[in-house]
């Protein structure tokens, strides 16, 4: 079946602009995660959605970051007023039980 | 606090050599899961194995094997007879289950870059 998909694959933006990154999880997976991979920080957890429960936002680095998951499926990660330090690969994963399956990521470059 | 340490930043071996990637973890929980993921040059994280804290049995899958030792909080990964296609960054990760069936966020180590030369 189809895996986790993310769009766009690459995004270049100017400092101060807002960006939206999209994640389509594997059908039927109830849990969805966002992570960020950057050279200096490695792989970091950002936010986690599980069913209808309140999301775990404990990894979001600032209030410029937010995420939604509509209808228990597609998720959008929004970064407002982007900064150069936001440049990274943003990874989405979904799971049904304990194995998280990752998408190909969105490479964000903030100029 | 949870933490995963992969002390080896880079390893270089020649094809057919065996190689072991080290992983040491810290957690206060008695129930947790450990994982290994592979990230080839293409960039996508590929799941390799999951082990829960109650199962210390070692596992072998083809050329891959994993040694889980709770006494030393380690979950090491060995590739036997390495091949060029094994070249990748390997991540060890830890998670605490949210409930019986569902895992929580992954805490990753910094990764070990393995280079296998022909």
mmCIF file of C-alpha atoms in Angstrom:
data_model
loop_
_atom_site.group_PDB
_atom_site.id
_atom_site.type_symbol
_atom_site.label_atom_id
_atom_site.label_comp_id
_atom_site.label_asym_id
_atom_site.label_seq_id
_atom_site.Cartn_x
_atom_site.Cartn_y
_atom_site.Cartn_z
ATOM 1 C CA UNK A 1 0.000 0.000 0.000
ATOM 2 C CA UNK A 2 0.943 3.647 -0.138
ATOM 3 C CA UNK A 3 3.372 4.965 2.405
ATOM 4 C CA UNK A 4 3.502 8.320 4.131
ATOM 5 C CA UNK A 5 3.654 11.157 1.641
ATOM 6 C CA UNK A 6 4.763 14.718 2.192
ATOM 7 C CA UNK A 7 4.550 17.840 0.098
ATOM 8 C CA UNK A 8 6.284 19.809 -1.120
ATOM 9 C CA UNK A 9 9.514 17.858 -1.277
ATOM 10 C CA UNK A 10 11.476 21.097 -1.313
ATOM 11 C CA UNK A 11 10.530 24.575 -0.220
ATOM 12 C CA UNK A 12 12.632 27.699 -0.490
ATOM 13 C CA UNK A 13 11.277 30.780 1.205
ATOM 14 C CA UNK A 14 12.407 34.173 2.329
ATOM 15 C CA UNK A 15 12.927 35.057 5.937
ATOM 16 C CA UNK A 16 9.727 36.349 7.486
ATOM 17 C CA UNK A 17 7.347 34.453 5.211
ATOM 18 C CA UNK A 18 4.902 31.811 6.415
ATOM 19 C CA UNK A 19 5.103 28.242 5.112
ATOM 20 C CA UNK A 20 2.807 25.227 5.233
ATOM 21 C CA UNK A 21 4.043 21.664 5.013
ATOM 22 C CA UNK A 22 1.660 18.802 4.362
ATOM 23 C CA UNK A 23 1.661 15.186 5.475
ATOM 24 C CA UNK A 24 -0.586 12.366 4.262
ATOM 25 C CA UNK A 25 -0.253 9.437 6.654
ATOM 26 C CA UNK A 26 -0.764 5.789 5.879
ATOM 27 C CA UNK A 27 -4.479 5.081 5.674
ATOM 28 C CA UNK A 28 -5.852 3.805 8.952
ATOM 29 C CA UNK A 29 -2.943 4.958 11.085
ATOM 30 C CA UNK A 30 -4.263 6.734 14.138
ATOM 31 C CA UNK A 31 -1.031 8.372 15.249
ATOM 32 C CA UNK A 32 0.873 11.071 13.362
ATOM 33 C CA UNK A 33 4.182 12.643 14.310
ATOM 34 C CA UNK A 34 6.261 15.551 13.052
ATOM 35 C CA UNK A 35 10.028 15.623 13.480
ATOM 36 C CA UNK A 36 12.750 17.954 12.296
ATOM 37 C CA UNK A 37 16.214 16.974 11.135
ATOM 38 C CA UNK A 38 18.899 19.608 11.041
ATOM 39 C CA UNK A 39 22.681 19.465 11.011
ATOM 40 C CA UNK A 40 23.159 20.988 14.392
ATOM 41 C CA UNK A 41 20.284 19.378 16.281
ATOM 42 C CA UNK A 42 19.890 15.915 14.765
ATOM 43 C CA UNK A 43 16.402 14.426 14.730
ATOM 44 C CA UNK A 44 13.993 16.255 17.023
ATOM 45 C CA UNK A 45 10.408 15.535 17.910
ATOM 46 C CA UNK A 46 8.005 18.404 17.248
ATOM 47 C CA UNK A 47 4.391 17.331 17.742
ATOM 48 C CA UNK A 48 2.273 14.184 18.009
ATOM 49 C CA UNK A 49 -1.389 13.527 17.222
ATOM 50 C CA UNK A 50 -3.226 10.463 18.495
ATOM 51 C CA UNK A 51 -6.837 9.977 17.457
ATOM 52 C CA UNK A 52 -9.080 12.618 18.978
ATOM 53 C CA UNK A 53 -6.809 13.322 21.936
ATOM 54 C CA UNK A 54 -5.199 16.690 22.464
ATOM 55 C CA UNK A 55 -1.878 16.785 20.572
ATOM 56 C CA UNK A 56 1.435 16.585 22.377
ATOM 57 C CA UNK A 57 3.065 19.878 21.400
ATOM 58 C CA UNK A 58 5.970 19.601 23.783
ATOM 59 C CA UNK A 59 8.598 19.592 21.031
ATOM 60 C CA UNK A 60 7.544 22.724 19.179
ATOM 61 C CA UNK A 61 10.500 25.139 19.399
ATOM 62 C CA UNK A 62 8.481 28.362 19.469
ATOM 63 C CA UNK A 63 4.985 29.724 19.096
ATOM 64 C CA UNK A 64 5.727 30.377 15.430
ATOM 65 C CA UNK A 65 5.199 26.649 14.907
ATOM 66 C CA UNK A 66 1.754 25.070 14.846
ATOM 67 C CA UNK A 67 0.141 21.993 13.387
ATOM 68 C CA UNK A 68 -3.298 20.693 12.629
ATOM 69 C CA UNK A 69 -4.666 17.302 11.784
ATOM 70 C CA UNK A 70 -7.990 17.394 10.021
ATOM 71 C CA UNK A 71 -10.413 14.504 10.084
ATOM 72 C CA UNK A 72 -7.860 12.284 11.735
ATOM 73 C CA UNK A 73 -5.890 12.055 8.531
ATOM 74 C CA UNK A 74 -3.948 14.790 6.724
ATOM 75 C CA UNK A 75 -1.771 17.079 8.806
ATOM 76 C CA UNK A 76 -0.346 20.517 8.098
ATOM 77 C CA UNK A 77 2.651 21.992 9.884
ATOM 78 C CA UNK A 78 2.725 25.772 9.710
ATOM 79 C CA UNK A 79 5.744 27.926 10.425
ATOM 80 C CA UNK A 80 5.046 31.626 10.692
ATOM 81 C CA UNK A 81 7.593 34.372 10.135
ATOM 82 C CA UNK A 82 10.273 31.884 9.152
ATOM 83 C CA UNK A 83 13.824 32.370 10.368
ATOM 84 C CA UNK A 84 17.045 31.010 8.909
ATOM 85 C CA UNK A 85 17.395 28.614 11.823
ATOM 86 C CA UNK A 86 14.144 26.956 10.693
ATOM 87 C CA UNK A 87 16.009 25.535 7.696
ATOM 88 C CA UNK A 88 15.864 21.763 8.067
ATOM 89 C CA UNK A 89 14.208 18.631 6.751
ATOM 90 C CA UNK A 90 10.757 18.212 8.257
ATOM 91 C CA UNK A 91 9.736 14.589 8.586
ATOM 92 C CA UNK A 92 6.302 13.167 9.154
ATOM 93 C CA UNK A 93 5.616 9.678 10.477
ATOM 94 C CA UNK A 94 2.490 7.682 11.145
ATOM 95 C CA UNK A 95 1.851 4.551 13.146
ATOM 96 C CA UNK A 96 -0.874 2.133 14.093
ATOM 97 C CA UNK A 97 0.949 0.540 16.973
ATOM 98 C CA UNK A 98 4.554 1.056 17.885
ATOM 99 C CA UNK A 99 6.316 1.166 14.538
ATOM 100 C CA UNK A 100 6.563 4.618 13.050
ATOM 101 C CA UNK A 101 6.774 4.816 9.278
ATOM 102 C CA UNK A 102 8.381 7.922 7.905
ATOM 103 C CA UNK A 103 7.702 9.985 4.835
ATOM 104 C CA UNK A 104 10.416 11.323 2.532
ATOM 105 C CA UNK A 105 10.462 14.699 4.240
ATOM 106 C CA UNK A 106 10.213 18.314 3.143
ATOM 107 C CA UNK A 107 13.496 20.176 2.840
ATOM 108 C CA UNK A 108 12.898 23.758 3.946
ATOM 109 C CA UNK A 109 15.434 26.433 3.105
ATOM 110 C CA UNK A 110 14.947 29.893 4.547
ATOM 111 C CA UNK A 111 17.009 32.532 2.766
ATOM 112 C CA UNK B 1 14.929 12.400 31.284
ATOM 113 C CA UNK B 2 15.199 10.177 28.270
ATOM 114 C CA UNK B 3 18.373 10.172 26.264
ATOM 115 C CA UNK B 4 19.987 8.080 23.553
ATOM 116 C CA UNK B 5 23.713 8.190 22.943
ATOM 117 C CA UNK B 6 25.456 6.919 19.849
ATOM 118 C CA UNK B 7 29.064 7.639 20.618
ATOM 119 C CA UNK B 8 30.365 6.657 17.188
ATOM 120 C CA UNK B 9 29.824 9.543 14.806
ATOM 121 C CA UNK B 10 31.423 7.872 11.793
ATOM 122 C CA UNK B 11 32.637 4.373 11.049
ATOM 123 C CA UNK B 12 34.452 3.267 7.934
ATOM 124 C CA UNK B 13 34.951 -0.397 7.070
ATOM 125 C CA UNK B 14 35.928 -2.439 4.077
ATOM 126 C CA UNK B 15 33.356 -4.692 2.474
ATOM 127 C CA UNK B 16 32.869 -8.064 4.189
ATOM 128 C CA UNK B 17 34.045 -6.784 7.538
ATOM 129 C CA UNK B 18 31.719 -7.089 10.516
ATOM 130 C CA UNK B 19 30.757 -3.833 12.207
ATOM 131 C CA UNK B 20 28.960 -3.026 15.452
ATOM 132 C CA UNK B 21 27.094 0.214 16.050
ATOM 133 C CA UNK B 22 26.736 1.140 19.689
ATOM 134 C CA UNK B 23 23.660 2.580 21.366
ATOM 135 C CA UNK B 24 23.261 3.476 25.029
ATOM 136 C CA UNK B 25 20.015 4.809 26.415
ATOM 137 C CA UNK B 26 18.709 6.445 29.576
ATOM 138 C CA UNK B 27 15.162 6.288 30.876
ATOM 139 C CA UNK B 28 13.437 6.127 34.232
ATOM 140 C CA UNK B 29 10.576 4.077 32.879
ATOM 141 C CA UNK B 30 10.305 0.345 33.241
ATOM 142 C CA UNK B 31 8.339 -0.012 30.018
ATOM 143 C CA UNK B 32 9.845 1.367 26.847
ATOM 144 C CA UNK B 33 10.685 0.528 23.253
ATOM 145 C CA UNK B 34 13.974 0.665 21.406
ATOM 146 C CA UNK B 35 14.374 1.049 17.675
ATOM 147 C CA UNK B 36 16.943 1.157 14.933
ATOM 148 C CA UNK B 37 16.362 3.101 11.739
ATOM 149 C CA UNK B 38 18.494 3.321 8.611
ATOM 150 C CA UNK B 39 18.774 6.529 6.599
ATOM 151 C CA UNK B 40 20.411 5.866 3.227
ATOM 152 C CA UNK B 41 21.692 8.708 1.046
ATOM 153 C CA UNK B 42 18.196 9.043 -0.433
ATOM 154 C CA UNK B 43 17.141 10.444 2.936
ATOM 155 C CA UNK B 44 14.114 8.362 3.889
ATOM 156 C CA UNK B 45 14.179 6.750 7.328
ATOM 157 C CA UNK B 46 13.728 3.009 7.084
ATOM 158 C CA UNK B 47 12.525 1.025 10.078
ATOM 159 C CA UNK B 48 14.806 -1.901 10.970
ATOM 160 C CA UNK B 49 13.744 -3.257 14.344
ATOM 161 C CA UNK B 50 11.693 -2.620 17.469
ATOM 162 C CA UNK B 51 12.417 -4.199 20.814
ATOM 163 C CA UNK B 52 10.358 -3.798 23.989
ATOM 164 C CA UNK B 53 11.928 -3.543 27.405
ATOM 165 C CA UNK B 54 10.600 -6.899 28.551
ATOM 166 C CA UNK B 55 12.222 -8.844 25.764
ATOM 167 C CA UNK B 56 15.965 -9.143 26.102
ATOM 168 C CA UNK B 57 16.271 -11.911 23.587
ATOM 169 C CA UNK B 58 18.759 -11.090 20.892
ATOM 170 C CA UNK B 59 17.486 -10.984 17.348
ATOM 171 C CA UNK B 60 19.015 -11.924 14.047
ATOM 172 C CA UNK B 61 17.687 -10.984 10.652
ATOM 173 C CA UNK B 62 19.918 -12.068 7.824
ATOM 174 C CA UNK B 63 23.200 -10.194 8.188
ATOM 175 C CA UNK B 64 21.769 -7.960 10.899
ATOM 176 C CA UNK B 65 21.719 -8.768 14.595
ATOM 177 C CA UNK B 66 20.843 -6.826 17.703
ATOM 178 C CA UNK B 67 22.084 -7.246 21.249
ATOM 179 C CA UNK B 68 19.847 -5.784 23.959
ATOM 180 C CA UNK B 69 21.316 -5.656 27.457
ATOM 181 C CA UNK B 70 19.228 -3.957 30.136
ATOM 182 C CA UNK B 71 22.031 -4.280 32.669
ATOM 183 C CA UNK B 72 24.149 -1.863 30.644
ATOM 184 C CA UNK B 73 21.257 0.033 29.001
ATOM 185 C CA UNK B 74 22.603 -0.827 25.593
ATOM 186 C CA UNK B 75 21.032 -1.887 22.331
ATOM 187 C CA UNK B 76 23.855 -2.555 19.891
ATOM 188 C CA UNK B 77 23.510 -3.376 16.221
ATOM 189 C CA UNK B 78 25.885 -5.624 14.300
ATOM 190 C CA UNK B 79 26.145 -5.995 10.553
ATOM 191 C CA UNK B 80 27.945 -9.157 9.512
ATOM 192 C CA UNK B 81 29.842 -9.272 6.235
ATOM 193 C CA UNK B 82 29.073 -5.649 5.440
ATOM 194 C CA UNK B 83 28.225 -4.568 1.911
ATOM 195 C CA UNK B 84 28.493 -1.252 0.106
ATOM 196 C CA UNK B 85 24.687 -0.980 0.176
ATOM 197 C CA UNK B 86 24.861 -0.856 3.968
ATOM 198 C CA UNK B 87 26.401 2.612 3.739
ATOM 199 C CA UNK B 88 23.973 4.916 5.496
ATOM 200 C CA UNK B 89 23.349 6.793 8.700
ATOM 201 C CA UNK B 90 21.922 4.556 11.401
ATOM 202 C CA UNK B 91 19.805 5.937 14.211
ATOM 203 C CA UNK B 92 18.961 4.335 17.499
ATOM 204 C CA UNK B 93 15.779 5.598 19.184
ATOM 205 C CA UNK B 94 13.785 5.211 22.381
ATOM 206 C CA UNK B 95 10.105 5.686 23.061
ATOM 207 C CA UNK B 96 7.752 5.217 25.941
ATOM 208 C CA UNK B 97 4.426 3.641 25.104
ATOM 209 C CA UNK B 98 1.377 5.805 25.548
ATOM 210 C CA UNK B 99 -0.703 2.738 26.239
ATOM 211 C CA UNK B 100 -0.477 -0.962 25.613
ATOM 212 C CA UNK B 101 -0.775 -0.622 21.874
ATOM 213 C CA UNK B 102 0.525 2.783 20.972
ATOM 214 C CA UNK B 103 4.008 4.163 21.109
ATOM 215 C CA UNK B 104 4.938 7.725 21.877
ATOM 216 C CA UNK B 105 7.439 10.136 20.430
ATOM 217 C CA UNK B 106 10.840 8.854 19.433
ATOM 218 C CA UNK B 107 13.963 10.165 21.110
ATOM 219 C CA UNK B 108 16.785 9.695 18.637
ATOM 220 C CA UNK B 109 20.505 9.362 19.081
ATOM 221 C CA UNK B 110 22.749 11.549 16.986
ATOM 222 C CA UNK B 111 23.266 8.803 14.431
ATOM 223 C CA UNK B 112 26.278 6.857 13.221
ATOM 224 C CA UNK B 113 27.384 7.309 9.641
ATOM 225 C CA UNK B 114 28.594 4.003 8.277
ATOM 226 C CA UNK B 115 30.712 3.945 5.166
ATOM 227 C CA UNK B 116 31.416 0.573 3.590
ATOM 228 C CA UNK B 117 34.149 0.700 0.978
ATOM 229 C CA UNK B 118 34.566 -1.898 -1.748
#
